[in-house]
Every structure is written in C-alpha cells, then in structure tokens.
C-alpha atoms as one frame of an Amber mdcrd trajectory, in Angstrom:
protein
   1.891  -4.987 -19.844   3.250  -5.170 -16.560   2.889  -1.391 -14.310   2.696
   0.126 -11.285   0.910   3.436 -11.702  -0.245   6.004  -8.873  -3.256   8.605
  -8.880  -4.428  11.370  -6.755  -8.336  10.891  -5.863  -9.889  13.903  -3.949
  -6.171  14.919  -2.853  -3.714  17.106  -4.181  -1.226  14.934  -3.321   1.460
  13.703  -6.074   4.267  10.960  -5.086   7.659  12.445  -5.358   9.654   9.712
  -6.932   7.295   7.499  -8.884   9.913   6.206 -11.093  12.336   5.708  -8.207
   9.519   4.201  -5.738   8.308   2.271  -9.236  11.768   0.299  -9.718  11.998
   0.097  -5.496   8.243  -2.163  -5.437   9.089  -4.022  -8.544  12.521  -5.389
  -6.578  10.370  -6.350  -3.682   8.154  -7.850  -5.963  10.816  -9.990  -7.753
  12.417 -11.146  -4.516   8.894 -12.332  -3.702   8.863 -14.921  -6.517   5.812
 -13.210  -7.875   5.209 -11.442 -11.337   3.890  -7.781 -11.769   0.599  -7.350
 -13.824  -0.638  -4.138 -12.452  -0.927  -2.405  -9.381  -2.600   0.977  -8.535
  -1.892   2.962  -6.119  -4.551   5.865  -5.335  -3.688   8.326  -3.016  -6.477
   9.815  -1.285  -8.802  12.107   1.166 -10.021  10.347   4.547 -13.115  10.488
   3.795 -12.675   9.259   0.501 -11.351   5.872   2.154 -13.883   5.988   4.505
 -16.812   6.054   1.805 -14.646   2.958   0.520 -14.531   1.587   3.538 -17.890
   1.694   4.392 -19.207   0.381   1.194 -17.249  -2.744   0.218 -15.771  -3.347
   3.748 -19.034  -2.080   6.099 -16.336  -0.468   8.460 -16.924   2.811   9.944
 -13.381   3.866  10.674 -10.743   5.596   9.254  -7.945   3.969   8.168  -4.463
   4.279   5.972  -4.862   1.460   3.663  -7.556  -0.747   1.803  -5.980  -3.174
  -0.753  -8.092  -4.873  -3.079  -6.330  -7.866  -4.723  -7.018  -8.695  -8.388
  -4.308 -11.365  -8.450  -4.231 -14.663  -9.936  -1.596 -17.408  -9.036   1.851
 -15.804  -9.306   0.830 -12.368 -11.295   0.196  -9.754  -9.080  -2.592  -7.535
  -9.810  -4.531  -4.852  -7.278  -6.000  -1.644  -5.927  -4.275   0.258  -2.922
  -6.561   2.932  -1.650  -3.979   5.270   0.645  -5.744   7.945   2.980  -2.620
  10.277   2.524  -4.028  12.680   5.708  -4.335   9.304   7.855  -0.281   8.562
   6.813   0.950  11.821   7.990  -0.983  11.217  11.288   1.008   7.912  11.970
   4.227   9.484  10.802   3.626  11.923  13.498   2.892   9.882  16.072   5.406
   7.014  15.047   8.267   9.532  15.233   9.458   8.920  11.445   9.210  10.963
   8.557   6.081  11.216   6.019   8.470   9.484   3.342   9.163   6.638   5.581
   5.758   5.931   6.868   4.255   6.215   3.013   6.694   3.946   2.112   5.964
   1.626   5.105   2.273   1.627   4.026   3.213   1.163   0.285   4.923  -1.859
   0.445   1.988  -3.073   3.490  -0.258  -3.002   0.171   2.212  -4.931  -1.853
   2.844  -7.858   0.644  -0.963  -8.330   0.963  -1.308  -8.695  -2.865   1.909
 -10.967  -2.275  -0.127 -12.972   0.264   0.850 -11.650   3.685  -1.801 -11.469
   5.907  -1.705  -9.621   9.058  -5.236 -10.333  11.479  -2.785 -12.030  14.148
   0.026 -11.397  15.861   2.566 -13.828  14.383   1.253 -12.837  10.835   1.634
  -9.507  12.514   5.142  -9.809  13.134   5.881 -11.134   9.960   4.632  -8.697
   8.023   6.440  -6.204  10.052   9.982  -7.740   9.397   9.175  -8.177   5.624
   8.263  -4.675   5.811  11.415  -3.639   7.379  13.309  -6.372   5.277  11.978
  -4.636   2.005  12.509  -0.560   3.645  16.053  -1.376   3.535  16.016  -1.743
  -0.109  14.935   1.521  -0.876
C-alpha cells in the first residue's frame, strides 16, 4: 500500500502537519509522473546522521539530509534521514523560517528518489527551481 510515514529517531521532534505535508509530497509526486510505494521520513539528532553518514556514506560531516532510494522504475520507494538540529541551523542562516527550510529539505529527499541529482551546478540549479516549483504548492 502506497505511504508516506515520518518517525522521530534520537529527537523529540514530531512534524506538525503530517497529514497536510502527506497530501502536499504525494501532489509533487504525481506531477512527477512517478507512483508512491513508500517513503520514510526519519527525523533525527546530528549525530545520529552523522553515525549514518559515516557508515554507509564514509563522510565525516554533518549534514541535513541522506536519502536512500529503494525505488524501482516508476514506484517510488526510500529512506530520508533529516538531522532536524542541522535544518534549524540553515533556516537561521538562510533567513526563512524552520517550516520553510524543513519543507525545502523534504521535498530535496523526494526529487532525489524522483531522480534529480544535484553534484553539479546545472543539476544544481535544477533542483533548486523544482524545489521552489513544488514550495509553491504547499
């Protein structure tokens, strides 16, 4: 059955809207092209990520987002690891609101399930404006 779901991993954190947020992903999904089999979102500590990152990436940073894609063909299936401490950095020094920048990162995780890559700067810049393109839904 097709779901998004979300879960807190060594955070207290809980998302505000899930059913809202829920319907919001599965629009960007559908204007994709793509079918939903099931995404998880896990919303965690730094170091947390970091432990994640480390062991199935070997990076030693910190960072706001690992997605692991399960997909096959058109059906869109994955892991999104979110470092919620590392979001509310960038939202600070971004200049937007925690929301905004949790929902920028959210739908980041989607569009590389979708595909989307983002190593250079035109794939960059892409993703950016599908990002935006997609915010403006909400």
């Amino acid at each position: 059955m097709a779901s998004i779901q979300f879960f807190s991993e060594k955070t207290t954190f809980t998302l505000s809207a899930p059913r809202k947020t829920t319907n919001w992903l599965k629009k960007v999904i559908a204007a994709e092209e793509k079918q939903l089999n099931e995404i998880n979102f896990i919303f965690c500590s730094d170091n947390y990520l970091l432990r994640i990152n480390k062991e199935y990436l070997n990076h030693n940073t910190l960072t706001d987002i690992i997605t692991f894609d399960y997909s096959d063909k058109d059906s869109l299936s994955g892991d999104v690891f979110i470092s919620i401490p590392r979001v509310r950095e960038n939202a600070r020094g971004f200049g937007v609101s925690f929301d905004s920048e949790l929902h920028r990162v959210m739908v980041h995780g989607v569009l590389h399930l979708i595909g989307y890559k983002d190593k250079s700067a035109h794939q960059k810049s892409v993703m950016r404006r599908k990002e935006d393109a997609y915010l403006s839904l909400r």
